[in-house]
Structure formats: C-alpha cells, structure tokens
Coordinates of C-alpha atoms and ligand atoms in Angstrom, one line a residue:
X1 CA 9.8 0.3 12.6
X2 CA 11.9 3.4 13.4
X3 CA 12.2 4.3 9.7
X4 CA 8.4 3.9 9.2
X5 CA 7.8 6.2 12.2
X6 CA 10.3 8.8 10.9
X7 CA 8.9 8.7 7.3
X8 CA 5.3 9.1 8.5
X9 CA 6.1 11.7 11.1
X10 CA 7.9 13.9 8.6
X11 CA 5.0 13.7 6.1
X12 CA 2.4 14.4 8.8
X13 CA 3.8 17.8 9.4
X14 CA 2.3 18.9 6.0
X15 CA -1.3 17.8 6.9
X16 CA -3.1 20.5 9.1
X17 CA -6.1 18.3 9.8
X18 CA -3.9 15.6 11.4
X19 CA -3.0 18.0 14.1
X20 CA -6.5 18.3 15.4
X21 CA -8.0 16.5 18.4
X22 CA -11.2 14.5 18.5
X23 CA -13.0 14.0 21.8
X24 CA -10.0 15.4 23.5
X25 CA -7.6 12.9 22.0
X26 CA -5.2 13.2 19.0
X27 CA -7.0 12.2 15.8
X28 CA -5.9 8.8 14.5
X29 CA -7.1 8.8 10.9
X30 CA -7.3 5.3 9.6
X31 CA -9.8 5.8 6.7
X32 CA -7.7 7.0 3.8
X33 CA -9.3 4.4 1.5
X34 CA -12.5 6.4 1.8
X35 CA -10.7 9.7 1.3
X36 CA -7.2 11.0 1.9
X37 CA -6.3 14.0 4.0
X38 CA -4.8 17.0 2.1
X39 CA -1.3 18.5 2.5
X40 CA -0.9 22.2 2.8
X41 CA 0.6 22.3 -0.7
X42 CA -2.7 21.1 -2.2
X43 CA -4.8 23.5 -0.1
X44 CA -2.5 26.3 -1.1
X45 CA -2.8 25.4 -4.8
X46 CA -6.6 25.7 -4.7
X47 CA -6.4 28.9 -2.7
X48 CA -3.8 30.4 -5.1
X49 CA -6.1 29.7 -8.0
X50 CA -9.0 31.7 -6.4
X51 CA -6.7 34.5 -5.2
X52 CA -4.6 34.9 -8.3
X53 CA -6.2 33.7 -11.6
X54 CA -9.7 32.5 -11.1
X55 CA -11.4 32.6 -14.6
X56 CA -13.3 30.2 -16.8
X57 CA -11.1 28.0 -19.0
X58 CA -11.0 27.6 -22.9
X59 CA -13.1 30.8 -23.3
X60 CA -11.5 34.1 -22.4
X61 CA -8.7 35.8 -24.3
X62 CA -7.7 38.0 -21.4
X63 CA -4.6 37.2 -19.3
X64 CA -6.1 35.5 -16.2
X65 CA -8.3 33.3 -18.4
X66 CA -5.3 32.3 -20.4
X67 CA -3.4 31.5 -17.2
X68 CA -6.3 29.4 -15.9
X69 CA -6.5 27.5 -19.2
X70 CA -2.8 26.9 -19.3
X71 CA -2.8 25.6 -15.6
X72 CA -5.8 23.4 -16.3
X73 CA -4.1 21.8 -19.3
X74 CA -0.8 21.5 -17.5
X75 CA -2.6 19.5 -14.8
X76 CA -3.9 17.1 -17.5
X77 CA -0.3 16.7 -18.8
X78 CA 0.9 16.0 -15.3
X79 CA -1.7 13.3 -14.8
X80 CA -0.7 11.8 -18.2
X81 CA 2.9 11.6 -17.1
X82 CA 2.1 10.3 -13.7
X83 CA 0.4 7.1 -15.2
X84 CA 2.6 7.1 -18.3
X85 CA -0.2 7.7 -20.8
X86 CA 1.0 8.3 -24.4
X87 CA -0.6 11.7 -24.5
X88 CA -2.7 14.1 -22.5
X89 CA -5.4 13.5 -25.1
X90 CA -6.0 10.2 -23.3
X91 CA -6.8 11.9 -20.0
X92 CA -10.5 13.0 -19.4
X93 CA -11.3 14.8 -16.2
X94 CA -14.4 13.6 -14.5
X95 CA -15.9 14.1 -11.0
X96 CA -14.6 10.8 -9.6
X97 CA -13.8 7.2 -10.5
X98 CA -17.5 6.4 -10.5
X99 CA -18.2 9.0 -13.2
X100 CA -15.3 7.8 -15.2
X101 CA -16.7 4.2 -15.3
X102 CA -20.1 5.5 -16.1
X103 CA -18.6 7.5 -19.0
X104 CA -17.3 4.2 -20.5
X105 CA -20.6 2.5 -19.8
X106 CA -22.6 5.1 -21.7
X107 CA -20.1 6.3 -24.4
X108 CA -18.5 3.0 -25.3
X109 CA -21.0 0.5 -24.0
X110 CA -24.2 1.8 -25.6
X111 CA -22.7 1.7 -29.1
X112 CA -20.5 -1.4 -28.8
X113 CA -22.4 -4.0 -26.8
X114 CA -25.0 -6.1 -28.4
X115 CA -27.7 -8.5 -27.2
X116 CA -26.1 -11.8 -25.9
X117 CA -22.6 -10.3 -25.6
X118 CA -20.7 -11.4 -22.4
X119 CA -19.6 -8.6 -20.0
X120 CA -17.2 -10.0 -17.4
X121 CA -16.4 -8.6 -14.0
X122 CA -15.4 -10.1 -10.7
X123 CA -17.0 -10.8 -7.3
X124 CA -14.7 -8.4 -5.5
X125 CA -15.9 -5.2 -7.1
X126 CA -16.9 -1.9 -5.5
X127 CA -20.5 -1.0 -6.5
X128 CA -19.0 1.6 -8.8
X129 CA -17.5 -1.1 -11.0
X130 CA -20.5 -3.4 -10.8
X131 CA -23.7 -1.4 -11.0
X132 CA -22.8 0.3 -14.3
X133 CA -22.3 -3.1 -15.9
X134 CA -25.5 -4.4 -14.5
X135 CA -27.1 -1.4 -16.0
X136 CA -25.4 -1.9 -19.4
X137 CA -26.4 -5.6 -19.5
X138 CA -30.0 -4.6 -18.8
X139 CA -30.0 -1.9 -21.4
X140 CA -28.4 -4.0 -24.1
X141 CA -29.6 -7.5 -23.2
X142 CA -26.0 -8.6 -22.5
X143 CA -25.0 -11.3 -20.1
X144 CA -23.1 -10.3 -17.0
X145 CA -20.6 -13.0 -15.7
X146 CA -18.3 -13.0 -12.7
X147 CA -14.9 -14.3 -11.8
X148 CA -14.9 -15.5 -8.2
X149 CA -12.2 -15.4 -5.5
X150 CA -10.7 -18.0 -3.2
X151 CA -10.3 -18.2 0.6
X152 CA -7.2 -16.1 0.5
X153 CA -9.0 -13.4 -1.5
X154 CA -7.3 -14.0 -4.8
X155 CA -9.2 -14.2 -8.1
X156 CA -9.9 -17.7 -9.3
X157 CA -7.9 -17.2 -12.6
X158 CA -8.8 -20.7 -13.7
X159 CA -12.4 -19.6 -14.2
X160 CA -11.3 -17.3 -17.0
X161 CA -11.1 -20.5 -19.2
X162 CA -14.9 -20.5 -19.1
X163 CA -15.1 -17.3 -21.1
X164 CA -13.5 -17.3 -24.5
X165 CA -15.5 -14.6 -26.2
X166 CA -16.0 -11.6 -24.1
X167 CA -17.0 -8.0 -25.0
X168 CA -15.8 -6.2 -21.9
X169 CA -13.7 -7.2 -18.9
X170 CA -14.0 -4.7 -15.9
X171 CA -12.0 -5.5 -12.8
X172 CA -10.5 -3.8 -9.9
X173 CA -6.7 -3.2 -9.6
X174 CA -6.9 -3.4 -5.8
X175 CA -9.9 -4.4 -3.7
X176 CA -11.1 -1.8 -1.2
X177 CA -12.2 -4.7 1.1
X178 CA -9.9 -7.6 0.6
X179 CA -6.9 -5.4 -0.2
X180 CA -5.9 -7.9 -2.9
X181 CA -3.8 -6.5 -5.7
X182 CA -4.8 -8.2 -8.9
X183 CA -2.4 -9.3 -11.6
X184 CA -3.5 -6.6 -14.0
X185 CA -1.1 -7.4 -16.8
X186 CA -2.1 -11.0 -16.8
X187 CA -5.8 -10.1 -16.8
X188 CA -5.3 -7.7 -19.7
X189 CA -3.4 -10.3 -21.7
X190 CA -6.3 -12.7 -21.1
X191 CA -8.8 -10.1 -22.1
X192 CA -7.0 -9.4 -25.4
X193 CA -7.2 -13.1 -26.3
X194 CA -10.9 -13.2 -25.5
X195 CA -11.5 -10.1 -27.6
X196 CA -12.5 -7.9 -24.6
X197 CA -12.0 -4.2 -24.0
X198 CA -10.6 -3.7 -20.5
X199 CA -11.8 -1.3 -17.8
X200 CA -9.5 -1.2 -14.7
X201 CA -10.9 0.4 -11.5
X202 CA -7.7 1.8 -10.1
X203 CA -9.3 3.9 -7.3
X204 CA -7.3 2.1 -4.7
X205 CA -4.1 1.6 -6.7
X206 CA -3.0 4.9 -8.4
X207 CA -2.8 6.7 -5.1
X208 CA -0.6 4.1 -3.5
X209 CA 1.8 2.5 -6.0
X210 CA 3.6 3.2 -9.3
X211 CA 1.1 2.6 -12.2
X212 CA 2.1 2.6 -15.8
X213 CA -0.8 2.3 -18.3
X214 CA 1.4 1.5 -21.2
X215 CA 3.1 -1.3 -19.4
X216 CA -0.3 -2.7 -18.2
X217 CA -1.9 -2.4 -21.7
X218 CA -5.4 -1.7 -20.4
X219 CA -7.9 0.2 -22.6
X220 CA -9.5 2.3 -19.8
X221 CA -8.6 3.1 -16.3
X222 CA -10.5 5.1 -13.7
X223 CA -9.4 6.8 -10.5
X224 CA -10.3 9.6 -8.1
X225 CA -8.3 12.7 -7.0
X226 CA -9.6 12.8 -3.5
X227 CA -8.1 9.4 -2.6
X228 CA -4.6 10.6 -3.6
X229 CA -4.3 13.8 -1.6
X230 CA -6.3 15.9 -4.1
X231 CA -9.6 17.7 -3.7
X232 CA -13.0 16.1 -3.9
X233 CA -14.9 16.3 -7.2
X234 CA -12.1 15.6 -9.5
X235 CA -11.4 12.2 -11.1
X236 CA -9.8 10.7 -14.1
X237 CA -10.6 8.5 -17.0
X238 CA -7.7 7.2 -18.9
X239 CA -8.7 5.8 -22.3
X240 CA -6.6 4.7 -25.4
X241 CA -6.7 7.5 -28.0
X242 CA -8.2 5.3 -30.7
X243 CA -11.1 4.2 -28.5
X244 CA -11.8 7.7 -27.2
X245 CA -11.8 9.0 -30.8
X246 CA -14.5 6.4 -31.8
X247 CA -16.7 7.0 -28.9
X248 CA -19.8 9.2 -28.7
X249 CA -19.8 12.0 -26.1
X250 CA -21.0 11.3 -22.5
X251 CA -22.8 14.5 -21.8
X252 CA -23.6 17.2 -24.4
X253 CA -23.7 21.0 -24.2
X254 CA -21.2 23.8 -24.0
X255 CA -17.4 23.2 -24.2
X256 CA -17.6 19.8 -25.9
X257 CA -18.5 21.2 -29.3
X258 CA -16.5 22.7 -32.2
X259 CA -19.4 24.1 -34.2
X260 CA -23.1 24.4 -33.6
X261 CA -26.0 25.4 -35.9
X262 CA -29.8 25.1 -35.3
X263 CA -29.9 21.6 -36.7
X264 CA -26.8 19.9 -35.2
X265 CA -23.3 20.1 -33.8
X266 CA -19.8 19.0 -34.5
X267 CA -18.0 17.5 -31.5
X268 CA -14.8 18.9 -30.1
X269 CA -11.6 16.9 -30.2
X270 CA -10.7 14.4 -27.5
X271 CA -10.5 14.8 -24.5
X272 CA -12.6 17.9 -24.5
X273 CA -15.4 16.1 -26.3
X274 CA -16.0 14.4 -22.9
X275 CA -15.9 17.5 -20.8
X276 CA -19.2 19.3 -21.2
X277 CA -19.7 22.5 -19.3
X278 CA -17.4 24.4 -17.0
X279 CA -14.9 21.9 -15.6
X280 CA -13.6 21.6 -12.0
X281 CA -10.5 23.8 -12.5
X282 CA -9.7 24.1 -8.8
X283 CA -9.9 20.3 -8.6
X284 CA -7.5 19.7 -11.5
X285 CA -5.0 22.2 -10.0
X286 CA -5.3 20.6 -6.6
X287 CA -4.8 17.2 -8.2
X288 CA -1.7 18.5 -10.0
X289 CA -0.3 19.7 -6.6
X290 CA -1.1 16.3 -5.1
X291 CA 0.9 14.6 -7.9
X292 CA 3.8 16.9 -7.4
X293 CA 3.7 16.0 -3.7
X294 CA 3.5 12.3 -4.3
X295 CA 6.3 12.5 -6.9
X296 CA 8.6 14.3 -4.5
X297 CA 8.2 11.4 -2.1
X298 CA 8.3 8.8 -4.9
X299 CA 5.6 6.2 -5.5
X300 CA 8.0 3.3 -4.7
X301 CA 8.6 4.9 -1.3
X302 CA 4.8 5.4 -0.8
X303 CA 4.2 1.8 -1.5
X304 CA 7.1 0.6 0.7
X305 CA 5.8 2.6 3.7
X306 CA 2.3 1.1 3.3
X307 CA 3.6 -2.5 3.0
X308 CA 5.5 -2.1 6.2
X309 CA 2.6 -0.5 8.0
X310 CA 0.3 -3.3 6.8
X311 CA 2.7 -5.9 7.9
X312 CA 3.0 -4.3 11.3
X313 CA -0.8 -4.0 11.6
X314 CA -1.4 -7.7 10.7
X315 CA 1.3 -8.8 13.1
X316 CA -0.1 -6.7 15.9
X317 CA -3.8 -7.2 15.5
X318 CA -3.8 -10.9 14.9
X319 CA -2.7 -11.3 18.5
X320 CA -6.1 -10.0 19.7
X321 CA -8.4 -12.8 20.6
X322 CA -11.4 -13.0 18.2
X323 CA -9.7 -10.9 15.5
X324 CA -10.4 -12.2 11.9
X325 CA -9.2 -10.4 8.8
X326 CA -10.1 -10.9 5.1
X327 CA -7.8 -11.1 2.1
X328 CA -4.3 -12.2 1.4
X329 CA -1.9 -12.9 4.4
X330 CA 1.1 -11.5 2.6
X331 CA 1.4 -7.6 2.9
X332 CA 3.3 -7.6 -0.4
X333 CA 0.1 -8.9 -2.2
X334 CA -2.3 -6.4 -0.7
X335 CA -2.7 -2.7 -0.6
X336 CA -2.5 -0.7 2.6
X337 CA -5.9 -1.6 4.1
X338 CA -7.2 -4.4 6.4
X339 CA -10.9 -5.3 6.7
X340 CA -11.7 -7.3 9.8
X341 CA -14.2 -8.4 12.4
X342 CA -13.8 -8.8 16.1
X343 CA -15.9 -11.7 17.4
X344 CA -19.1 -10.7 19.1
X345 CA -18.9 -7.0 18.3
X346 CA -20.8 -5.4 15.4
X347 CA -18.4 -3.3 13.2
X348 CA -20.6 -0.3 13.5
X349 CA -20.4 -0.5 17.3
X350 CA -16.7 -1.0 17.1
X351 CA -16.3 2.1 14.9
X352 CA -18.4 4.2 17.2
X353 CA -16.5 3.0 20.3
X354 CA -13.1 3.7 18.6
X355 CA -14.3 7.2 17.8
X356 CA -14.4 7.8 21.5
X357 CA -10.7 7.3 21.5
X358 CA -10.3 9.6 18.5
X359 CA -9.7 6.7 16.1
X360 CA -11.5 7.0 12.7
X361 CA -12.1 3.8 10.9
X362 CA -14.8 2.7 8.4
X363 CA -17.5 0.1 9.1
X364 CA -20.2 -1.4 7.0
X365 CA -20.2 -3.0 3.6
X366 CA -17.8 -0.4 2.0
X367 CA -19.9 -0.2 -1.1
X368 CA -19.2 -3.9 -1.8
X369 CA -22.3 -5.8 -0.7
X370 CA -22.0 -8.8 -3.0
X371 CA -18.4 -9.2 -1.9
X372 CA -19.5 -9.3 1.7
X373 CA -22.2 -11.8 0.9
X374 CA -19.5 -14.0 -0.7
X375 CA -17.5 -13.8 2.5
X376 CA -20.7 -14.8 4.4
X377 CA -20.8 -11.6 6.5
X378 CA -23.0 -8.5 6.4
X379 CA -20.3 -6.0 7.4
X380 CA -16.7 -5.5 8.4
X381 CA -14.6 -2.9 10.0
X382 CA -11.7 -1.5 8.0
X383 CA -8.5 0.4 8.6
X384 CA -6.6 1.9 5.7
X385 CA -3.2 3.7 5.6
X386 CA -1.5 6.4 3.7
X387 CA 1.9 8.1 3.8
X388 CA 1.1 10.0 7.0
X389 CA 0.3 7.1 9.2
X390 CA 2.8 5.8 11.8
X391 CA 3.1 2.5 13.7
X392 CA 2.1 4.1 17.0
X393 CA -1.4 4.6 15.5
X394 CA -1.6 0.9 15.1
X395 CA -0.6 0.5 18.7
X396 CA -3.3 2.9 19.8
X397 CA -5.8 1.0 17.8
X398 CA -4.8 -2.3 19.2
X399 CA -5.0 -1.0 22.8
X400 CA -8.4 0.6 22.1
X401 CA -9.7 -2.7 20.6
X402 CA -8.5 -4.6 23.6
X403 CA -10.1 -2.1 26.0
X404 CA -13.4 -2.3 24.1
X405 CA -13.3 -6.1 24.3
X406 CA -12.6 -6.0 28.0
X407 CA -15.5 -3.6 28.7
X408 CA -18.0 -5.5 26.5
X409 CA -17.1 -8.9 27.7
X410 CA -17.0 -8.0 31.4
Ligands
C6P1 N1 -14.3 3.5 -2.2 C1 -14.1 3.3 0.2 O1 -14.3 3.7 1.4 P1 -15.4 7.5 -6.0 O2 -16.5 7.5 -4.9 O3 -16.0 7.6 -7.3 O4 -14.4 8.5 -5.7 O5 -14.7 6.1 -5.8 C2 -15.4 4.9 -6.0 C3 -14.6 3.7 -5.8 C4 -14.4 2.8 -6.9 N2 -13.6 1.8 -6.8 C5 -13.0 1.4 -5.6 C6 -12.2 0.2 -5.6 C7 -13.2 2.2 -4.5 O6 -12.7 1.8 -3.4 C8 -14.1 3.3 -4.6 C9 -14.3 4.2 -3.4 C10 -14.4 4.2 -0.9 O7 -13.8 2.1 0.0 C11 -15.7 4.9 -0.8 S1 -17.1 3.9 -0.9

C-alpha cells in the first residue's frame, strides 16, 4: 500500500479543497462519483480565461474574441484525442452527461424511432440513462425492454438472445451503484447484429480509465466534465459523424445556424448545429486543463490506483460485522466505488454520523431507484475514490464505522 499512499499523497497536494477541515477534522472526501474535486491547474485555467481573454466565441473579429474561440475549439480537439474520436466534429459540448443523452433522445430518437420498435436498456442504469428512454417510448409508442443483472452484479448477457431486432441499445459503461464495468465491445457487437444504435453512458468510466471510442465502436457516448476534475456545467456527447450529420438540432436559436431569413433557417455544420446560444467556454477550458492533468498522470495509472484502493477497501470493510456490499467481488471488474449497507443502520444515518468525523460519503438511491428495487433495498451507502484518495482514508472510515456500530448497539 506504500505506493498507493505515495501516489495519492503527491496528487492531493494539487487539490486546495482537500486541505480543509470539516467539524475540526481533516476532510475525508469519498464521494468523487458524485463530483470530483478540482486541482489548482483547473481552477487557474478558468481564472486565466476571465482575467486574460474573456469574450464570446465564434462572433468577434477582435483579438481576445479570436483567442477565446481558438481556446474553445482546442478544448474540443483535446476531448476528441482523449477518447480517440476520429475528429473534433464528433464532439458536442453539453451541460452534462444527462443533457448529452437527452440530445440523442430528442435529435436522433424522435426521427428514427417508430411505433412498436424495441428500445433496450439495462436494469443497472442511472435515471439519466433510463428516464429519457421511458420518455421516448411514450412519445413514439416504442417498447422499452431491459437486460437484468445477476447476484454478482453482472449483466445477464444470455438475455440478449431474446432481442433480435432492436432500434436502440442504451447501457452504462460502469454502474454508479454496483461498480460493474460492462463488456462494452461485446455489447456493441451484439447491438450491431440486432440493428441497434448504441448509446453508452460513460459518466463513471471516462474519468477513471482509458476509453477509446473507435476501439469500442459505439455510436454515441455521454460523459460529464465535473466527474473528471473539470468544472460543473460542461459535458460531452460523442457521436459518429454520419449520425450527427443526419440528425435534427436539439435546441434552436443563435450560434447553431448558418443563414436565417424571415421564413426559415439553414443549420450550421456539426458539431455547432447542436450548440445553440453562448456556450460554456470557461467549462470547456477547465475541462481541457483537467484532461491535461489526467494525461500527465496517465489513465492506466489512474485506473491502477483505483483498483488497488478498491481492493484495500473491500478487504478492510468486509471484516466489519454486518457489512454487505453490492456488485462484483473482483476489484478488476469494478470501478472505484463500493455501495454497501451496515446491518441495522439506515444509510442516511450512517452518512450523517460519518460527517461528524469529517468523512463525506453518499447515501440514498444514487439516482438509481429501479436498480435498488432489484437489489431488494431502498437505499445504500456509497464510497467512491479518485486519484487523490489514500489508504489511510479507508482506515479512518473503517474505524469510524466500527465506532458508530459500538455506539448504536450499546
Ligand atoms: N451520478 C452519482 O452520485 P450528470 O448529473 O449529468 O453529470 O451525470 C449523470 C449520470 C449519468 N450516468 C451515471 C452512470 C452517473 O453516475 C451519473 C451521475 C452521480 O452517482 C450523481 S447522481
């Protein structure tokens, strides 16, 4: 664990917020799946924009406007390289992963889905990759079907045999509750045979492991900047160029048009066709700085750190009497989060009591109510890691959990 401690300790130095205290104790931040903390380099990139070249993009011909436009489009190129898209034209900036999925639902779904079509998703989805498809099926009279998961939290791949003709297959890359990393390539291969367009919710994957959209072969992929050290309010939709070209715009107005007269308008080229109005320039620049930061560390190293921390957490916490966790037992098959329950204690009470020791965890249904009902529980507690976490934080958590148990059971 010495190497994990040293890695995390070095990284933490860059994160001002991690130096603060909560209730007189050092903050132990174990909720990066909800949102990640930001390194000074990202904070500086946003500050630098406002101090040096704040101007609207794609409009002005003066110097600072050109600098802002260039920086915004360079951020797009950086995102494209980060996930190995063929071209920056395949990268649409959105507010977050949720908006990216909604964009596909409205722009692709409304014109491509017909009454009776099958839309397939899974029982382990975050609401953001479920509610849009419920909506689309209602709007178009399509049938929404689900692939279940087994006791270990793996998708029941054998159920795919039941669906031979599918219009759309939307699934998560990594579950924000079970931690399961799904076999994306295999799922995309199946989808192609079934005639389905694929939407991959990569909100819990792109921040934590190398992701290559060309290698995966998916049609669409969504993720959020704030979960990968970037600012809030910036997200990404990756879409294959051919599909984006064919799609209608998501929102209409300024910026997304090439020519307008009183009767009608001609749409701009992709990706700008999907970016109506003034975009989140500070967000894109902050995201670019976050990508620089992650690339300097290396996504393989990010992943390795989280696997080791997860392994340590499972080994440590499983020794606590009454501790139950959900999802795969092998850390290699899960992302860096663990959802759990402690017998006899409601997860909300647990989270509130841990906060008294300065430990921040998430409790509730984690925006995945149907998943929890499949597990037969109403709620769970969840810890989630990132590059700045260290093994001693797991030890603090374990000690605090044992103390809470002693007090409540006394
Ligand atoms: N999950 C969590 O604590 P947005 O809110 O659009 O940035 O991300 C939505 C989203 C979509 N898919 C998955 C798998 C997610 O985990 C999330 C966000 C956070 O688990 C907040 S609910």
